[in-house]
Amino acid sequence: MTADSSHESYPQRGAPRRRVLAAAALTPMLAGAAAPARALSTRTGTTKSRGLVQPVPTTLSDWEEVAHALGRKGDMKRGLMYHTALPRHDLRVRSHRIDVKPALALGSHVSFVRYADKSTLLMGDVVVTEQEMQLFTDVLHRHKIGQTAIHKHLLSQTPDIWWIHVHAHGQDPVSLARGLRAAFDCTGTPPPLPSSRKSVDLDTVGIDTALGVKGSVDDGIYKSVFVRRETITDGPLVLPPGLGSTSAFNFQPLDGGRAAISGDCAMIASEVQDVLMALRSAGAQLVELHNHGLTDEPRLFFVHFWAVGDGVGLARALRPAVTATNVVPVG
């Protein structure tokens, strides 16, 4: 594929008319236990009656050429998403006098999904410095990779950091990977380091109980993650659960059970005000309210927030923000 190939599409051009999908009858809202497995299931094949295209399962071996083109090895998420993490270990970022670890808020991620019509969807969230952003954008454009959001995750950070959501859909995933590689090569994004799964100095059992989800450790950060219950579409494509629609609470240990939290809540329009009020009632500072996609249905909004305090206490205070949204925990 060349940069002007007609196979690749920006999300803002030729986007199909939006479709509103009713949410299926599901179990009651969070009760502190994991949701039934069916809440996270995704059908395969094409739903012809609705004109929607379903994702199909893949394995790591299906993405070897993409990994080679990116120059990074990835992993599989729920058997449907080929995911590659590119944390910015090269940056020394401070926000509100706290040194921000890469896994807290400096992780670039890109995912590839194969569909029943043999096409591939690319979606991701990329960390760039303000000095890198314009050239990174220009290279994406040359390779027909679109941008669906340019925003912040942190307040008062030094150096100035931006987050860019990338999006492309086409028939040649390797060419998409090459385009991404060209854009990443214009930044200081370093080779990956071995990820640490060691325990963190936090009351993780208390955090789990307070939020109603079993968290996990990622490179020194404790992460609690939820996904939307609804089926989410991007134009004609049905998105795998969690792709571009997660609510995440990331806890960075400080001292004495305290934590810095960088969080993100996925919401539909009717939930936004309740979540914002719940976050402020919990003492969280609001950072950004925006969209991650351009053609998603139901239309999703995201709020990034920041909080510092006792880890368990903050988790309890933040639970109403979770309860205000139609999400299910990811264990």
mmCIF file of C-alpha atoms in Angstrom:
data_model
loop_
_atom_site.group_PDB
_atom_site.id
_atom_site.type_symbol
_atom_site.label_atom_id
_atom_site.label_comp_id
_atom_site.label_asym_id
_atom_site.label_seq_id
_atom_site.Cartn_x
_atom_site.Cartn_y
_atom_site.Cartn_z
ATOM 1 C CA MET A 1 0.000 0.000 0.000
ATOM 2 C CA THR A 2 1.207 3.494 -0.801
ATOM 3 C CA ALA A 3 0.318 6.626 1.107
ATOM 4 C CA ASP A 4 -2.475 7.447 -1.349
ATOM 5 C CA SER A 5 -4.012 3.980 -1.424
ATOM 6 C CA SER A 6 -7.799 4.070 -1.602
ATOM 7 C CA HIS A 7 -7.999 0.999 0.635
ATOM 8 C CA GLU A 8 -7.194 3.000 3.756
ATOM 9 C CA SER A 9 -9.782 5.348 5.163
ATOM 10 C CA TYR A 10 -9.849 8.190 7.608
ATOM 11 C CA PRO A 11 -12.716 7.941 10.098
ATOM 12 C CA GLN A 12 -13.935 11.388 9.083
ATOM 13 C CA ARG A 13 -14.326 10.632 5.371
ATOM 14 C CA GLY A 14 -17.058 8.489 3.890
ATOM 15 C CA ALA A 15 -18.225 7.467 7.336
ATOM 16 C CA PRO A 16 -21.503 5.506 7.209
ATOM 17 C CA ARG A 17 -24.620 6.857 8.786
ATOM 18 C CA ARG A 18 -24.613 6.231 12.525
ATOM 19 C CA ARG A 19 -26.574 3.333 13.873
ATOM 20 C CA VAL A 20 -27.996 3.281 17.352
ATOM 21 C CA LEU A 21 -27.805 -0.157 18.939
ATOM 22 C CA ALA A 22 -30.008 -0.997 21.883
ATOM 23 C CA ALA A 23 -28.152 -2.518 24.809
ATOM 24 C CA ALA A 24 -29.000 -6.164 25.460
ATOM 25 C CA ALA A 25 -30.704 -7.163 28.679
ATOM 26 C CA LEU A 26 -27.851 -7.507 31.144
ATOM 27 C CA THR A 27 -27.176 -8.211 34.777
ATOM 28 C CA PRO A 28 -27.626 -5.511 37.408
ATOM 29 C CA MET A 29 -24.972 -2.860 37.903
ATOM 30 C CA LEU A 30 -21.767 -3.607 39.772
ATOM 31 C CA ALA A 31 -22.251 -5.500 43.000
ATOM 32 C CA GLY A 32 -18.574 -6.070 43.768
ATOM 33 C CA ALA A 33 -18.366 -9.410 41.936
ATOM 34 C CA ALA A 34 -17.143 -10.223 38.462
ATOM 35 C CA ALA A 35 -19.797 -10.073 35.746
ATOM 36 C CA PRO A 36 -20.984 -13.189 33.900
ATOM 37 C CA ALA A 37 -18.742 -14.252 31.039
ATOM 38 C CA ARG A 38 -21.506 -13.585 28.503
ATOM 39 C CA ALA A 39 -21.286 -9.868 29.286
ATOM 40 C CA LEU A 40 -17.893 -9.802 27.558
ATOM 41 C CA SER A 41 -18.643 -12.180 24.702
ATOM 42 C CA THR A 42 -18.334 -11.092 21.073
ATOM 43 C CA ARG A 43 -19.937 -12.953 18.190
ATOM 44 C CA THR A 44 -17.931 -13.642 15.048
ATOM 45 C CA GLY A 45 -18.980 -13.447 11.437
ATOM 46 C CA THR A 46 -20.978 -10.809 9.586
ATOM 47 C CA THR A 47 -24.388 -9.606 10.776
ATOM 48 C CA LYS A 48 -25.864 -9.067 7.331
ATOM 49 C CA SER A 49 -29.289 -8.003 8.546
ATOM 50 C CA ARG A 50 -27.779 -4.943 10.191
ATOM 51 C CA GLY A 51 -24.972 -4.357 7.726
ATOM 52 C CA LEU A 52 -22.428 -4.712 10.533
ATOM 53 C CA VAL A 53 -19.101 -6.499 10.290
ATOM 54 C CA GLN A 54 -17.904 -8.565 13.253
ATOM 55 C CA PRO A 55 -14.301 -9.028 14.451
ATOM 56 C CA VAL A 56 -12.806 -12.476 14.033
ATOM 57 C CA PRO A 57 -10.435 -14.304 16.408
ATOM 58 C CA THR A 58 -6.726 -14.262 15.594
ATOM 59 C CA THR A 59 -3.513 -15.498 17.182
ATOM 60 C CA LEU A 60 -0.054 -14.014 17.596
ATOM 61 C CA SER A 61 1.160 -15.913 14.549
ATOM 62 C CA ASP A 62 -1.337 -13.993 12.387
ATOM 63 C CA TRP A 63 0.413 -10.735 13.285
ATOM 64 C CA GLU A 64 4.082 -11.653 12.830
ATOM 65 C CA GLU A 65 4.530 -9.368 9.810
ATOM 66 C CA VAL A 66 2.864 -6.500 11.660
ATOM 67 C CA ALA A 67 5.186 -7.042 14.637
ATOM 68 C CA HIS A 68 8.183 -7.024 12.309
ATOM 69 C CA ALA A 69 7.024 -3.817 10.615
ATOM 70 C CA LEU A 70 6.445 -2.104 13.986
ATOM 71 C CA GLY A 71 9.722 -3.389 15.367
ATOM 72 C CA ARG A 72 7.902 -4.394 18.593
ATOM 73 C CA LYS A 73 6.317 -7.592 19.822
ATOM 74 C CA GLY A 74 2.720 -7.410 20.989
ATOM 75 C CA ASP A 75 0.209 -9.621 22.751
ATOM 76 C CA MET A 76 -3.385 -10.734 22.259
ATOM 77 C CA LYS A 77 -6.303 -9.216 24.195
ATOM 78 C CA ARG A 78 -9.365 -11.463 24.496
ATOM 79 C CA GLY A 79 -8.390 -13.334 21.331
ATOM 80 C CA LEU A 80 -9.489 -10.453 19.091
ATOM 81 C CA MET A 81 -7.069 -7.528 19.510
ATOM 82 C CA TYR A 82 -3.386 -7.595 18.638
ATOM 83 C CA HIS A 83 -2.047 -5.072 21.128
ATOM 84 C CA THR A 84 1.359 -3.407 21.304
ATOM 85 C CA ALA A 85 2.475 -1.187 24.180
ATOM 86 C CA LEU A 86 5.081 1.538 23.677
ATOM 87 C CA PRO A 87 5.570 3.254 27.071
ATOM 88 C CA ARG A 88 7.563 6.486 27.131
ATOM 89 C CA HIS A 89 10.343 5.367 29.466
ATOM 90 C CA ASP A 90 12.494 8.094 27.943
ATOM 91 C CA LEU A 91 10.471 10.922 29.495
ATOM 92 C CA ARG A 92 10.818 12.312 33.017
ATOM 93 C CA VAL A 93 7.402 13.828 33.653
ATOM 94 C CA ARG A 94 6.212 15.631 36.780
ATOM 95 C CA SER A 95 2.656 16.638 37.577
ATOM 96 C CA HIS A 96 1.727 18.412 40.823
ATOM 97 C CA ARG A 97 5.232 17.680 42.196
ATOM 98 C CA ILE A 98 4.833 13.932 41.581
ATOM 99 C CA ASP A 99 7.135 11.957 39.282
ATOM 100 C CA VAL A 100 4.800 10.160 36.889
ATOM 101 C CA LYS A 101 5.734 6.561 36.113
ATOM 102 C CA PRO A 102 5.279 5.478 32.470
ATOM 103 C CA ALA A 103 2.564 2.924 33.319
ATOM 104 C CA LEU A 104 0.524 5.538 35.200
ATOM 105 C CA ALA A 105 -0.134 7.886 32.277
ATOM 106 C CA LEU A 106 2.690 7.703 29.702
ATOM 107 C CA GLY A 107 1.811 4.497 27.878
ATOM 108 C CA SER A 108 1.296 4.552 24.119
ATOM 109 C CA HIS A 109 -0.830 1.631 22.884
ATOM 110 C CA VAL A 110 -1.926 0.495 19.421
ATOM 111 C CA SER A 111 -4.294 -2.372 18.561
ATOM 112 C CA PHE A 112 -5.094 -4.188 15.320
ATOM 113 C CA VAL A 113 -8.351 -6.105 14.780
ATOM 114 C CA ARG A 114 -9.215 -8.352 11.834
ATOM 115 C CA TYR A 115 -12.779 -8.467 10.508
ATOM 116 C CA ALA A 116 -14.955 -10.969 8.683
ATOM 117 C CA ASP A 117 -14.624 -8.965 5.448
ATOM 118 C CA LYS A 118 -10.807 -9.409 5.630
ATOM 119 C CA SER A 119 -10.239 -5.767 6.537
ATOM 120 C CA THR A 120 -8.217 -4.526 9.512
ATOM 121 C CA LEU A 121 -8.970 -1.770 12.007
ATOM 122 C CA LEU A 122 -6.157 0.124 13.719
ATOM 123 C CA MET A 123 -6.851 2.142 16.862
ATOM 124 C CA GLY A 124 -4.465 3.531 19.456
ATOM 125 C CA ASP A 125 -3.526 6.235 21.941
ATOM 126 C CA VAL A 126 -0.057 7.736 21.549
ATOM 127 C CA VAL A 127 2.033 9.888 23.889
ATOM 128 C CA VAL A 128 4.050 12.658 22.230
ATOM 129 C CA THR A 129 5.850 15.738 23.461
ATOM 130 C CA GLU A 130 4.684 19.122 22.247
ATOM 131 C CA GLN A 131 7.839 19.375 20.136
ATOM 132 C CA GLU A 132 7.110 15.989 18.495
ATOM 133 C CA MET A 133 3.390 16.447 17.870
ATOM 134 C CA GLN A 134 3.283 18.327 14.540
ATOM 135 C CA LEU A 135 5.783 16.139 12.682
ATOM 136 C CA PHE A 136 4.194 13.000 14.147
ATOM 137 C CA THR A 137 0.843 14.238 12.800
ATOM 138 C CA ASP A 138 2.253 14.986 9.340
ATOM 139 C CA VAL A 139 3.742 11.502 9.019
ATOM 140 C CA LEU A 140 0.452 9.906 10.074
ATOM 141 C CA HIS A 141 -1.324 11.893 7.358
ATOM 142 C CA ARG A 142 1.163 10.784 4.707
ATOM 143 C CA HIS A 143 0.315 7.184 5.549
ATOM 144 C CA LYS A 144 -3.486 7.715 5.668
ATOM 145 C CA ILE A 145 -3.676 7.207 9.412
ATOM 146 C CA GLY A 146 -6.239 9.532 10.927
ATOM 147 C CA GLN A 147 -6.453 11.315 14.263
ATOM 148 C CA THR A 148 -9.646 11.228 16.297
ATOM 149 C CA ALA A 149 -8.518 13.117 19.421
ATOM 150 C CA ILE A 150 -5.688 15.369 20.598
ATOM 151 C CA HIS A 151 -5.858 15.911 24.332
ATOM 152 C CA LYS A 152 -4.286 15.791 27.797
ATOM 153 C CA HIS A 153 -4.248 13.168 30.554
ATOM 154 C CA LEU A 154 -2.381 15.268 33.134
ATOM 155 C CA LEU A 155 -2.547 18.742 34.636
ATOM 156 C CA SER A 156 0.443 21.092 34.935
ATOM 157 C CA GLN A 157 2.877 18.541 33.604
ATOM 158 C CA THR A 158 6.483 19.188 32.630
ATOM 159 C CA PRO A 159 7.560 18.722 29.944
ATOM 160 C CA ASP A 160 4.410 19.445 27.904
ATOM 161 C CA ILE A 161 2.884 16.118 26.826
ATOM 162 C CA TRP A 162 -0.041 15.401 24.487
ATOM 163 C CA TRP A 163 -2.023 12.268 23.732
ATOM 164 C CA ILE A 164 -3.177 11.467 20.181
ATOM 165 C CA HIS A 165 -5.784 8.866 19.247
ATOM 166 C CA VAL A 166 -4.939 7.236 15.915
ATOM 167 C CA HIS A 167 -7.376 5.443 13.621
ATOM 168 C CA ALA A 168 -7.260 3.673 10.249
ATOM 169 C CA HIS A 169 -9.213 0.971 8.437
ATOM 170 C CA GLY A 170 -7.993 -0.916 5.378
ATOM 171 C CA GLN A 171 -6.954 -4.146 3.721
ATOM 172 C CA ASP A 172 -3.203 -4.075 4.407
ATOM 173 C CA PRO A 173 -2.273 -4.194 8.122
ATOM 174 C CA VAL A 174 1.443 -4.392 7.366
ATOM 175 C CA SER A 175 1.346 -1.079 5.483
ATOM 176 C CA LEU A 176 -0.529 0.455 8.401
ATOM 177 C CA ALA A 177 2.162 -0.850 10.754
ATOM 178 C CA ARG A 178 4.871 0.651 8.543
ATOM 179 C CA GLY A 179 3.097 3.989 8.641
ATOM 180 C CA LEU A 180 2.926 3.837 12.425
ATOM 181 C CA ARG A 181 6.605 2.915 12.606
ATOM 182 C CA ALA A 182 7.504 5.916 10.456
ATOM 183 C CA ALA A 183 5.544 8.212 12.764
ATOM 184 C CA PHE A 184 6.984 6.690 15.940
ATOM 185 C CA ASP A 185 10.486 7.044 14.493
ATOM 186 C CA CYS A 186 9.914 10.818 14.534
ATOM 187 C CA THR A 187 9.547 10.684 18.318
ATOM 188 C CA GLY A 188 11.787 9.627 21.169
ATOM 189 C CA THR A 189 9.682 6.524 21.865
ATOM 190 C CA PRO A 190 12.234 3.987 23.152
ATOM 191 C CA PRO A 191 12.451 0.211 22.799
ATOM 192 C CA PRO A 192 10.328 -1.575 25.410
ATOM 193 C CA LEU A 193 11.745 -2.594 28.780
ATOM 194 C CA PRO A 194 10.813 -5.796 30.610
ATOM 195 C CA SER A 195 7.543 -5.199 32.474
ATOM 196 C CA SER A 196 7.480 -5.754 36.236
ATOM 197 C CA ARG A 197 4.567 -7.676 37.786
ATOM 198 C CA LYS A 198 5.814 -7.340 41.369
ATOM 199 C CA SER A 199 3.417 -6.405 44.125
ATOM 200 C CA VAL A 200 2.802 -2.732 44.862
ATOM 201 C CA ASP A 201 2.858 -0.978 48.233
ATOM 202 C CA LEU A 202 -0.910 -0.489 48.367
ATOM 203 C CA ASP A 203 -3.865 -2.222 50.001
ATOM 204 C CA THR A 204 -4.947 -3.814 46.738
ATOM 205 C CA VAL A 205 -7.578 -5.997 48.419
ATOM 206 C CA GLY A 206 -9.154 -2.883 49.872
ATOM 207 C CA ILE A 207 -9.038 -1.136 46.499
ATOM 208 C CA ASP A 208 -10.603 -4.162 44.793
ATOM 209 C CA THR A 209 -13.405 -4.307 47.355
ATOM 210 C CA ALA A 210 -14.058 -0.587 47.137
ATOM 211 C CA LEU A 211 -14.240 -0.443 43.327
ATOM 212 C CA GLY A 212 -15.791 -3.878 42.736
ATOM 213 C CA VAL A 213 -13.153 -5.175 40.331
ATOM 214 C CA LYS A 214 -10.018 -7.307 40.612
ATOM 215 C CA GLY A 215 -7.099 -5.143 39.552
ATOM 216 C CA SER A 216 -3.686 -6.065 38.198
ATOM 217 C CA VAL A 217 -0.112 -4.803 38.481
ATOM 218 C CA ASP A 218 1.595 -3.305 35.440
ATOM 219 C CA ASP A 219 5.154 -2.030 35.868
ATOM 220 C CA GLY A 220 4.610 -0.730 39.404
ATOM 221 C CA ILE A 221 1.081 0.619 38.798
ATOM 222 C CA TYR A 222 -2.125 -0.974 40.099
ATOM 223 C CA LYS A 223 -4.838 -0.884 37.428
ATOM 224 C CA SER A 224 -8.591 -1.333 37.820
ATOM 225 C CA VAL A 225 -10.396 -1.611 34.478
ATOM 226 C CA PHE A 226 -14.034 -1.683 33.330
ATOM 227 C CA VAL A 227 -15.601 -1.970 29.863
ATOM 228 C CA ARG A 228 -18.927 -0.731 28.525
ATOM 229 C CA ARG A 229 -21.750 -3.278 28.542
ATOM 230 C CA GLU A 230 -23.200 -2.142 25.210
ATOM 231 C CA THR A 231 -22.108 -3.313 21.807
ATOM 232 C CA ILE A 232 -20.036 -0.410 20.438
ATOM 233 C CA THR A 233 -19.693 0.163 16.701
ATOM 234 C CA ASP A 234 -17.262 2.260 14.677
ATOM 235 C CA GLY A 235 -19.091 2.901 11.425
ATOM 236 C CA PRO A 236 -19.994 -0.598 10.165
ATOM 237 C CA LEU A 237 -17.454 -2.322 12.430
ATOM 238 C CA VAL A 238 -18.393 -3.947 15.733
ATOM 239 C CA LEU A 239 -15.630 -3.153 18.227
ATOM 240 C CA PRO A 240 -14.288 -5.894 20.500
ATOM 241 C CA PRO A 241 -15.203 -5.295 24.160
ATOM 242 C CA GLY A 242 -12.880 -2.676 25.614
ATOM 243 C CA LEU A 243 -11.378 -1.366 22.383
ATOM 244 C CA GLY A 244 -11.629 2.398 22.741
ATOM 245 C CA SER A 245 -14.293 2.082 25.454
ATOM 246 C CA THR A 246 -12.643 1.326 28.789
ATOM 247 C CA SER A 247 -12.864 3.057 32.141
ATOM 248 C CA ALA A 248 -9.500 2.753 33.896
ATOM 249 C CA PHE A 249 -8.269 3.734 37.358
ATOM 250 C CA ASN A 250 -4.467 3.672 37.616
ATOM 251 C CA PHE A 251 -2.919 3.836 41.123
ATOM 252 C CA GLN A 252 0.736 4.842 41.556
ATOM 253 C CA PRO A 253 1.964 4.091 45.103
ATOM 254 C CA LEU A 254 3.412 7.043 46.986
ATOM 255 C CA ASP A 255 3.929 6.315 50.704
ATOM 256 C CA GLY A 256 1.947 5.062 53.666
ATOM 257 C CA GLY A 257 -0.886 3.681 51.529
ATOM 258 C CA ARG A 258 -1.242 6.907 49.557
ATOM 259 C CA ALA A 259 -1.531 6.905 45.787
ATOM 260 C CA ALA A 260 -1.653 9.187 42.781
ATOM 261 C CA ILE A 261 -4.518 8.225 40.487
ATOM 262 C CA SER A 262 -4.724 8.964 36.782
ATOM 263 C CA GLY A 263 -8.150 7.841 35.616
ATOM 264 C CA ASP A 264 -10.420 7.744 32.606
ATOM 265 C CA CYS A 265 -14.191 7.125 32.559
ATOM 266 C CA ALA A 266 -16.081 6.089 29.412
ATOM 267 C CA MET A 267 -19.612 7.539 29.326
ATOM 268 C CA ILE A 268 -22.624 8.090 27.122
ATOM 269 C CA ALA A 269 -24.059 11.610 27.048
ATOM 270 C CA SER A 270 -26.719 11.021 29.705
ATOM 271 C CA GLU A 271 -24.075 9.856 32.195
ATOM 272 C CA VAL A 272 -21.576 12.706 31.802
ATOM 273 C CA GLN A 273 -22.877 15.158 34.394
ATOM 274 C CA ASP A 274 -23.411 12.499 37.067
ATOM 275 C CA VAL A 275 -19.854 11.245 36.582
ATOM 276 C CA LEU A 276 -18.323 14.723 36.673
ATOM 277 C CA MET A 277 -20.167 15.506 39.900
ATOM 278 C CA ALA A 278 -19.162 12.162 41.422
ATOM 279 C CA LEU A 279 -15.504 12.769 40.567
ATOM 280 C CA ARG A 280 -15.522 16.230 42.082
ATOM 281 C CA SER A 281 -17.312 14.915 45.190
ATOM 282 C CA ALA A 282 -14.484 12.392 45.514
ATOM 283 C CA GLY A 283 -11.929 15.214 45.455
ATOM 284 C CA ALA A 284 -10.658 14.368 41.970
ATOM 285 C CA GLN A 285 -9.407 17.126 39.668
ATOM 286 C CA LEU A 286 -10.915 17.106 36.180
ATOM 287 C CA VAL A 287 -8.393 17.188 33.327
ATOM 288 C CA GLU A 288 -10.231 16.698 30.031
ATOM 289 C CA LEU A 289 -13.698 15.894 28.685
ATOM 290 C CA HIS A 290 -13.651 14.739 25.063
ATOM 291 C CA ASN A 291 -14.346 11.994 22.516
ATOM 292 C CA HIS A 292 -11.935 9.236 21.503
ATOM 293 C CA GLY A 293 -13.720 8.370 18.250
ATOM 294 C CA LEU A 294 -15.600 10.135 15.474
ATOM 295 C CA THR A 295 -18.161 7.556 14.307
ATOM 296 C CA ASP A 296 -18.813 5.455 17.410
ATOM 297 C CA GLU A 297 -22.315 4.350 18.415
ATOM 298 C CA PRO A 298 -23.502 4.785 21.019
ATOM 299 C CA ARG A 299 -21.579 8.060 21.136
ATOM 300 C CA LEU A 300 -18.957 7.874 23.888
ATOM 301 C CA PHE A 301 -17.399 10.641 25.953
ATOM 302 C CA PHE A 302 -14.328 10.337 28.175
ATOM 303 C CA VAL A 303 -13.207 12.266 31.210
ATOM 304 C CA HIS A 304 -9.616 12.134 32.406
ATOM 305 C CA PHE A 305 -9.044 12.955 36.057
ATOM 306 C CA TRP A 306 -6.304 13.164 38.691
ATOM 307 C CA ALA A 307 -6.442 12.484 42.431
ATOM 308 C CA VAL A 308 -3.955 12.055 45.286
ATOM 309 C CA GLY A 309 -4.694 10.564 48.704
ATOM 310 C CA ASP A 310 -5.219 7.345 50.601
ATOM 311 C CA GLY A 311 -5.581 4.607 47.986
ATOM 312 C CA VAL A 312 -8.503 2.745 49.542
ATOM 313 C CA GLY A 313 -10.228 5.953 50.586
ATOM 314 C CA LEU A 314 -10.021 7.314 47.066
ATOM 315 C CA ALA A 315 -11.279 4.019 45.626
ATOM 316 C CA ARG A 316 -14.332 4.178 47.900
ATOM 317 C CA ALA A 317 -14.942 7.812 47.000
ATOM 318 C CA LEU A 318 -14.637 7.071 43.273
ATOM 319 C CA ARG A 319 -17.055 4.111 43.291
ATOM 320 C CA PRO A 320 -20.104 6.364 42.605
ATOM 321 C CA ALA A 321 -18.435 7.498 39.358
ATOM 322 C CA VAL A 322 -18.257 3.849 38.293
ATOM 323 C CA THR A 323 -21.813 3.110 39.402
ATOM 324 C CA ALA A 324 -23.076 6.073 37.360
ATOM 325 C CA THR A 325 -21.999 4.341 34.137
ATOM 326 C CA ASN A 326 -23.109 1.176 32.350
ATOM 327 C CA VAL A 327 -19.879 -0.777 32.728
ATOM 328 C CA VAL A 328 -18.753 -4.244 33.748
ATOM 329 C CA PRO A 329 -15.463 -5.091 35.536
ATOM 330 C CA VAL A 330 -12.584 -6.753 33.737
ATOM 331 C CA GLY A 331 -10.898 -9.211 36.072
#
